[in-house]
């Protein structure tokens, strides 16, 4: 059977495209013609338009004068939380990417010019996430759930900076079961034995590059949330982590205790909510990974161990 016969066509979705650039409007409307694309050039009207039309996806340019794309997507997140948010970027600065992840929780950050095939697949994945998964609330777990979370679910920190480890220990250890290490494989040994909800790590620790293992982890276990330290210093790396590892938050050194606690609480709560609603894991599916940092580049034994980590979802089959 041919590949296109084996997989049914994706249903049409409703997309809000927010951009003032005519070339982007015309190109994306033509490219995504099997979908319903609503074009908006007014940043102040975008959020209300998204909610009124119950769109599945909002694709927004980095700049929509006089606003930024982050401003627009932040308003969309408040007004129409079901919509999956995508940012079209033109060499963004680190500060913008911090906001894109920490405030807006973008699904993808697309470099210009985009790849047509990848854009179509992105839109299909966004529609699947928006239509087939529940929207997770932002409220913290209740007191009983919080007690279970603290007792049963661990948070793993991978970092070679002793000062950062101590700061995180001081802030988080009273609230969570935490494991500290400077090596991914030692973290993996711990995760094979303990339910893990979140990971705080630098993209590189010493001579070890952690981006590829993080991608492999997210591909197989989308419920585990990741907080990356100082990734924003490398724009290309940050976009890679957004798209292919679905990084949850970005931290900057020196680590601020209040922000560390806020991000850790949010990451563990996200894991807990996905655990109770396994289908929601689709909403945080990472993009297919190609190139030199694809998971298949890892040693086979390491990749199999990552894939073989216990799922620990209430109904793992529901999440794919």
Tab-separated table of C-alpha atoms in Angstrom:
chain	number	residue	atom	x	y	z
A	1	UNK	CA	0.000	0.000	0.000
A	2	UNK	CA	1.347	3.453	-0.890
A	3	UNK	CA	2.289	5.794	1.980
A	4	UNK	CA	-0.339	8.364	1.062
A	5	UNK	CA	-2.987	5.613	1.007
A	6	UNK	CA	-1.896	4.234	4.379
A	7	UNK	CA	-2.379	7.546	6.158
A	8	UNK	CA	-5.706	9.360	5.845
A	9	UNK	CA	-5.521	13.014	4.790
A	10	UNK	CA	-5.474	15.560	7.580
A	11	UNK	CA	-8.818	17.343	8.062
A	12	UNK	CA	-8.915	21.017	7.199
A	13	UNK	CA	-8.257	23.331	10.116
A	14	UNK	CA	-8.932	26.994	10.804
A	15	UNK	CA	-5.852	29.211	10.986
A	16	UNK	CA	-5.435	32.863	11.926
A	17	UNK	CA	-2.451	34.404	10.134
A	18	UNK	CA	-1.342	37.649	11.766
A	19	UNK	CA	1.087	39.613	9.605
A	20	UNK	CA	1.310	42.966	7.872
A	21	UNK	CA	3.614	41.612	5.158
A	22	UNK	CA	1.755	41.006	1.907
A	23	UNK	CA	4.300	38.500	0.626
A	24	UNK	CA	3.818	36.286	3.689
A	25	UNK	CA	0.040	36.607	3.448
A	26	UNK	CA	-0.086	35.527	-0.180
A	27	UNK	CA	2.496	32.734	0.176
A	28	UNK	CA	0.907	31.083	3.211
A	29	UNK	CA	-2.673	31.409	1.981
A	30	UNK	CA	-1.591	29.630	-1.213
A	31	UNK	CA	0.513	27.022	0.584
A	32	UNK	CA	-2.207	26.180	3.113
A	33	UNK	CA	-5.121	26.365	0.693
A	34	UNK	CA	-6.634	23.102	1.986
A	35	UNK	CA	-7.179	24.899	5.312
A	36	UNK	CA	-9.308	27.911	6.139
A	37	UNK	CA	-6.866	30.789	6.583
A	38	UNK	CA	-8.082	34.061	8.108
A	39	UNK	CA	-5.685	36.948	7.516
A	40	UNK	CA	-5.294	39.766	10.032
A	41	UNK	CA	-2.910	42.721	9.800
A	42	UNK	CA	-4.198	44.505	12.929
A	43	UNK	CA	-2.357	43.333	16.070
A	44	UNK	CA	-5.011	44.828	18.343
A	45	UNK	CA	-7.784	42.808	16.697
A	46	UNK	CA	-6.017	39.453	16.494
A	47	UNK	CA	-6.906	37.956	19.888
A	48	UNK	CA	-10.613	38.738	19.606
A	49	UNK	CA	-10.634	37.437	16.028
A	50	UNK	CA	-9.005	34.181	17.129
A	51	UNK	CA	-11.600	33.638	19.842
A	52	UNK	CA	-14.583	34.668	17.714
A	53	UNK	CA	-13.614	32.262	14.933
A	54	UNK	CA	-12.481	29.497	17.305
A	55	UNK	CA	-9.278	28.987	15.330
A	56	UNK	CA	-7.035	25.971	15.825
A	57	UNK	CA	-3.742	27.700	15.124
A	58	UNK	CA	-2.420	31.256	15.226
A	59	UNK	CA	0.638	31.962	13.064
A	60	UNK	CA	2.126	35.371	13.778
A	61	UNK	CA	5.024	37.359	12.379
A	62	UNK	CA	7.778	38.461	14.731
A	63	UNK	CA	6.785	42.074	14.041
A	64	UNK	CA	3.235	43.297	13.413
A	65	UNK	CA	3.610	47.097	13.686
A	66	UNK	CA	3.193	48.723	16.063
A	67	UNK	CA	3.254	45.527	18.167
A	68	UNK	CA	5.573	42.546	18.367
A	69	UNK	CA	4.515	39.009	17.607
A	70	UNK	CA	5.050	38.189	21.282
A	71	UNK	CA	2.537	40.887	22.257
A	72	UNK	CA	-0.014	39.427	19.846
A	73	UNK	CA	0.485	35.811	20.910
A	74	UNK	CA	0.403	36.748	24.585
A	75	UNK	CA	-3.019	38.311	24.037
A	76	UNK	CA	-4.148	35.250	22.052
A	77	UNK	CA	-3.066	32.965	24.893
A	78	UNK	CA	-5.318	34.901	27.286
A	79	UNK	CA	-8.302	35.199	24.936
A	80	UNK	CA	-8.289	31.818	23.176
A	81	UNK	CA	-6.116	29.327	25.043
A	82	UNK	CA	-7.151	26.373	22.836
A	83	UNK	CA	-5.292	27.787	19.836
A	84	UNK	CA	-1.779	26.519	19.197
A	85	UNK	CA	0.668	29.434	18.845
A	86	UNK	CA	3.375	29.668	16.157
A	87	UNK	CA	5.910	32.477	15.742
A	88	UNK	CA	7.473	33.362	12.380
A	89	UNK	CA	10.946	34.603	13.266
A	90	UNK	CA	13.533	36.621	11.389
A	91	UNK	CA	16.729	36.159	13.420
A	92	UNK	CA	15.162	36.926	16.810
A	93	UNK	CA	17.191	38.091	19.795
A	94	UNK	CA	17.601	35.993	22.908
A	95	UNK	CA	15.248	38.238	24.869
A	96	UNK	CA	12.429	37.614	22.407
A	97	UNK	CA	12.948	33.857	22.615
A	98	UNK	CA	12.855	33.982	26.408
A	99	UNK	CA	9.433	35.606	26.170
A	100	UNK	CA	8.311	33.233	23.415
A	101	UNK	CA	8.947	30.261	25.692
A	102	UNK	CA	8.313	31.598	29.187
A	103	UNK	CA	5.313	33.853	28.529
A	104	UNK	CA	3.712	32.632	25.303
A	105	UNK	CA	4.638	28.899	25.290
A	106	UNK	CA	4.953	28.818	21.514
A	107	UNK	CA	4.429	25.466	19.821
A	108	UNK	CA	6.940	26.234	17.085
A	109	UNK	CA	9.309	29.042	16.124
A	110	UNK	CA	9.715	29.088	12.332
A	111	UNK	CA	12.775	30.655	10.729
A	112	UNK	CA	12.216	32.673	7.567
A	113	UNK	CA	12.188	31.616	4.822
A	114	UNK	CA	10.217	28.523	5.824
A	115	UNK	CA	10.334	25.080	4.263
A	116	UNK	CA	7.000	24.392	2.552
A	117	UNK	CA	6.814	20.713	3.465
A	118	UNK	CA	7.767	21.406	7.082
A	119	UNK	CA	5.197	24.213	7.275
A	120	UNK	CA	2.398	21.924	6.079
A	121	UNK	CA	3.373	19.272	8.613
A	122	UNK	CA	3.594	21.894	11.353
A	123	UNK	CA	0.056	23.106	10.628
A	124	UNK	CA	-1.258	19.544	10.618
A	125	UNK	CA	0.469	18.793	13.934
A	126	UNK	CA	-0.854	22.013	15.456
A	127	UNK	CA	-4.392	21.175	14.361
A	128	UNK	CA	-4.116	17.686	15.851
A	129	UNK	CA	-2.928	19.173	19.125
A	130	UNK	CA	-5.633	21.825	19.234
A	131	UNK	CA	-8.544	19.604	18.205
A	132	UNK	CA	-7.846	16.246	19.789
A	133	UNK	CA	-6.404	17.179	23.171
A	134	UNK	CA	-7.867	18.810	26.264
A	135	UNK	CA	-6.643	22.264	27.237
A	136	UNK	CA	-4.717	21.926	30.475
A	137	UNK	CA	-5.544	24.397	33.202
A	138	UNK	CA	-2.923	26.616	34.803
A	139	UNK	CA	-4.103	26.199	38.371
A	140	UNK	CA	-1.685	24.444	40.786
A	141	UNK	CA	-2.480	20.942	42.060
A	142	UNK	CA	-4.736	20.741	45.093
A	143	UNK	CA	-3.249	20.092	48.533
A	144	UNK	CA	-3.692	16.305	48.335
A	145	UNK	CA	-2.310	16.190	44.786
A	146	UNK	CA	0.619	18.403	45.794
A	147	UNK	CA	1.434	15.986	48.612
A	148	UNK	CA	1.373	13.049	46.181
A	149	UNK	CA	3.532	14.996	43.734
A	150	UNK	CA	6.142	15.736	46.389
A	151	UNK	CA	6.125	12.163	47.652
A	152	UNK	CA	6.165	10.244	44.378
A	153	UNK	CA	7.520	12.429	41.542
A	154	UNK	CA	11.124	13.599	41.258
A	155	UNK	CA	12.758	16.607	39.657
A	156	UNK	CA	16.183	15.986	38.087
A	157	UNK	CA	18.891	18.667	37.840
A	158	UNK	CA	21.809	18.171	35.427
A	159	UNK	CA	24.415	20.916	35.753
A	160	UNK	CA	28.115	21.150	36.470
A	161	UNK	CA	27.915	24.481	38.306
A	162	UNK	CA	28.184	23.733	42.038
A	163	UNK	CA	26.820	27.166	42.968
A	164	UNK	CA	23.754	26.686	40.750
A	165	UNK	CA	23.178	23.219	42.196
A	166	UNK	CA	23.330	24.587	45.736
A	167	UNK	CA	20.984	27.444	44.898
A	168	UNK	CA	18.453	25.030	43.400
A	169	UNK	CA	18.857	22.698	46.376
A	170	UNK	CA	18.113	25.527	48.804
A	171	UNK	CA	15.059	26.670	46.869
A	172	UNK	CA	13.501	23.389	45.727
A	173	UNK	CA	14.521	20.582	48.068
A	174	UNK	CA	11.973	21.531	50.775
A	175	UNK	CA	9.215	21.069	48.176
A	176	UNK	CA	10.274	18.237	45.847
A	177	UNK	CA	12.243	15.022	45.680
A	178	UNK	CA	15.341	16.167	43.753
A	179	UNK	CA	18.252	14.344	42.191
A	180	UNK	CA	21.409	16.290	41.273
A	181	UNK	CA	24.043	15.125	38.814
A	182	UNK	CA	26.434	16.505	36.203
A	183	UNK	CA	25.957	13.611	33.746
A	184	UNK	CA	22.947	12.624	31.666
A	185	UNK	CA	23.618	8.903	31.994
A	186	UNK	CA	23.590	9.148	35.794
A	187	UNK	CA	20.318	11.040	35.540
A	188	UNK	CA	19.003	8.252	33.322
A	189	UNK	CA	19.890	5.612	35.919
A	190	UNK	CA	17.873	7.568	38.476
A	191	UNK	CA	14.945	8.052	36.084
A	192	UNK	CA	14.830	4.324	35.378
A	193	UNK	CA	14.099	3.797	39.054
A	194	UNK	CA	12.081	6.882	40.021
A	195	UNK	CA	9.110	8.611	38.467
A	196	UNK	CA	10.415	11.910	37.080
A	197	UNK	CA	8.225	14.860	36.173
A	198	UNK	CA	10.680	17.570	35.193
A	199	UNK	CA	14.304	18.192	34.345
A	200	UNK	CA	16.407	21.343	34.816
A	201	UNK	CA	19.600	21.280	32.786
A	202	UNK	CA	22.094	23.214	30.727
A	203	UNK	CA	22.361	22.306	27.014
A	204	UNK	CA	26.009	21.473	27.601
A	205	UNK	CA	27.643	20.250	30.813
A	206	UNK	CA	31.422	20.063	30.617
A	207	UNK	CA	32.238	18.231	27.380
A	208	UNK	CA	28.827	16.574	27.203
A	209	UNK	CA	26.170	17.896	24.817
A	210	UNK	CA	22.675	17.257	26.179
A	211	UNK	CA	20.531	18.591	23.320
A	212	UNK	CA	20.305	15.265	21.476
A	213	UNK	CA	19.362	13.243	24.594
A	214	UNK	CA	16.762	15.895	25.457
A	215	UNK	CA	15.207	15.524	22.003
A	216	UNK	CA	15.107	11.746	22.395
A	217	UNK	CA	13.515	12.109	25.818
A	218	UNK	CA	10.805	14.426	24.531
A	219	UNK	CA	10.086	12.312	21.460
A	220	UNK	CA	9.320	9.291	23.658
A	221	UNK	CA	8.065	10.974	26.841
A	222	UNK	CA	6.328	14.272	26.024
A	223	UNK	CA	4.881	14.450	29.527
A	224	UNK	CA	8.311	15.139	31.073
A	225	UNK	CA	8.908	18.899	31.133
A	226	UNK	CA	12.315	20.483	30.548
A	227	UNK	CA	13.744	23.762	31.844
A	228	UNK	CA	16.921	24.797	30.012
A	229	UNK	CA	19.597	27.001	31.608
A	230	UNK	CA	21.218	29.726	29.469
A	231	UNK	CA	20.054	28.200	26.172
A	232	UNK	CA	18.918	31.668	25.037
A	233	UNK	CA	22.547	32.693	24.577
A	234	UNK	CA	22.519	30.701	21.320
A	235	UNK	CA	19.531	31.692	19.155
A	236	UNK	CA	19.767	28.715	16.784
A	237	UNK	CA	20.025	26.318	19.713
A	238	UNK	CA	16.993	27.844	21.411
A	239	UNK	CA	14.852	27.515	18.270
A	240	UNK	CA	16.023	23.909	18.008
A	241	UNK	CA	14.986	23.241	21.612
A	242	UNK	CA	11.595	24.883	21.088
A	243	UNK	CA	10.761	22.936	17.951
A	244	UNK	CA	12.434	19.578	18.503
A	245	UNK	CA	12.515	19.264	22.307
A	246	UNK	CA	9.475	21.351	23.339
A	247	UNK	CA	11.468	23.097	26.070
A	248	UNK	CA	9.054	24.327	28.759
A	249	UNK	CA	10.985	27.259	30.282
A	250	UNK	CA	14.309	29.067	29.831
A	251	UNK	CA	16.352	30.107	32.866
A	252	UNK	CA	19.204	32.626	32.929
A	253	UNK	CA	22.252	32.641	35.154
A	254	UNK	CA	22.675	33.752	37.860
A	255	UNK	CA	19.635	31.740	38.910
A	256	UNK	CA	16.985	33.801	40.666
A	257	UNK	CA	15.403	31.841	43.552
A	258	UNK	CA	11.858	33.116	43.051
A	259	UNK	CA	11.887	32.448	39.297
A	260	UNK	CA	13.419	28.987	39.814
A	261	UNK	CA	10.635	28.091	42.236
A	262	UNK	CA	7.931	29.465	39.923
A	263	UNK	CA	9.240	27.571	36.907
A	264	UNK	CA	9.764	24.334	38.838
A	265	UNK	CA	6.235	24.521	40.273
A	266	UNK	CA	4.790	25.151	36.798
A	267	UNK	CA	6.836	22.313	35.249
A	268	UNK	CA	5.815	19.768	37.871
A	269	UNK	CA	2.175	20.875	37.679
A	270	UNK	CA	2.269	20.466	33.874
A	271	UNK	CA	3.594	16.924	34.263
A	272	UNK	CA	0.897	16.114	36.820
A	273	UNK	CA	-1.900	17.430	34.629
A	274	UNK	CA	-0.683	15.447	31.603
A	275	UNK	CA	-0.445	12.364	33.785
A	276	UNK	CA	-4.131	12.767	34.631
A	277	UNK	CA	-5.024	13.607	30.999
A	278	UNK	CA	-2.656	11.502	28.835
A	279	UNK	CA	-4.257	12.596	25.558
A	280	UNK	CA	-2.990	16.108	26.294
A	281	UNK	CA	0.555	14.900	25.602
A	282	UNK	CA	-0.193	15.333	21.877
A	283	UNK	CA	-0.437	19.060	22.491
A	284	UNK	CA	3.277	19.134	23.262
A	285	UNK	CA	4.526	16.847	20.513
A	286	UNK	CA	7.981	17.769	19.248
A	287	UNK	CA	8.775	18.203	15.568
A	288	UNK	CA	10.473	15.374	13.658
A	289	UNK	CA	14.217	15.587	14.190
A	290	UNK	CA	16.756	15.448	11.376
A	291	UNK	CA	20.426	16.277	11.081
A	292	UNK	CA	23.466	15.789	13.278
A	293	UNK	CA	21.594	16.111	16.583
A	294	UNK	CA	18.798	13.672	15.752
A	295	UNK	CA	18.155	11.023	18.428
A	296	UNK	CA	19.230	8.259	16.055
A	297	UNK	CA	22.771	9.664	16.284
A	298	UNK	CA	22.932	8.501	19.907
A	299	UNK	CA	24.470	5.121	20.748
A	300	UNK	CA	21.769	2.484	20.284
A	301	UNK	CA	21.961	1.343	23.895
A	302	UNK	CA	21.477	4.855	25.262
A	303	UNK	CA	18.603	5.596	22.872
A	304	UNK	CA	16.842	2.350	23.817
A	305	UNK	CA	17.199	3.157	27.511
A	306	UNK	CA	15.658	6.600	26.976
A	307	UNK	CA	12.809	5.128	24.958
A	308	UNK	CA	12.342	2.386	27.551
A	309	UNK	CA	11.839	4.703	30.524
A	310	UNK	CA	8.557	3.888	32.263
A	311	UNK	CA	5.764	6.027	30.806
A	312	UNK	CA	3.918	6.317	34.111
A	313	UNK	CA	0.885	7.892	32.482
A	314	UNK	CA	-2.544	6.939	33.791
A	315	UNK	CA	-3.316	5.604	30.311
A	316	UNK	CA	-0.140	5.663	28.295
A	317	UNK	CA	-1.807	4.248	25.169
A	318	UNK	CA	-4.087	7.295	24.964
A	319	UNK	CA	-1.089	9.563	24.453
A	320	UNK	CA	0.197	7.591	21.499
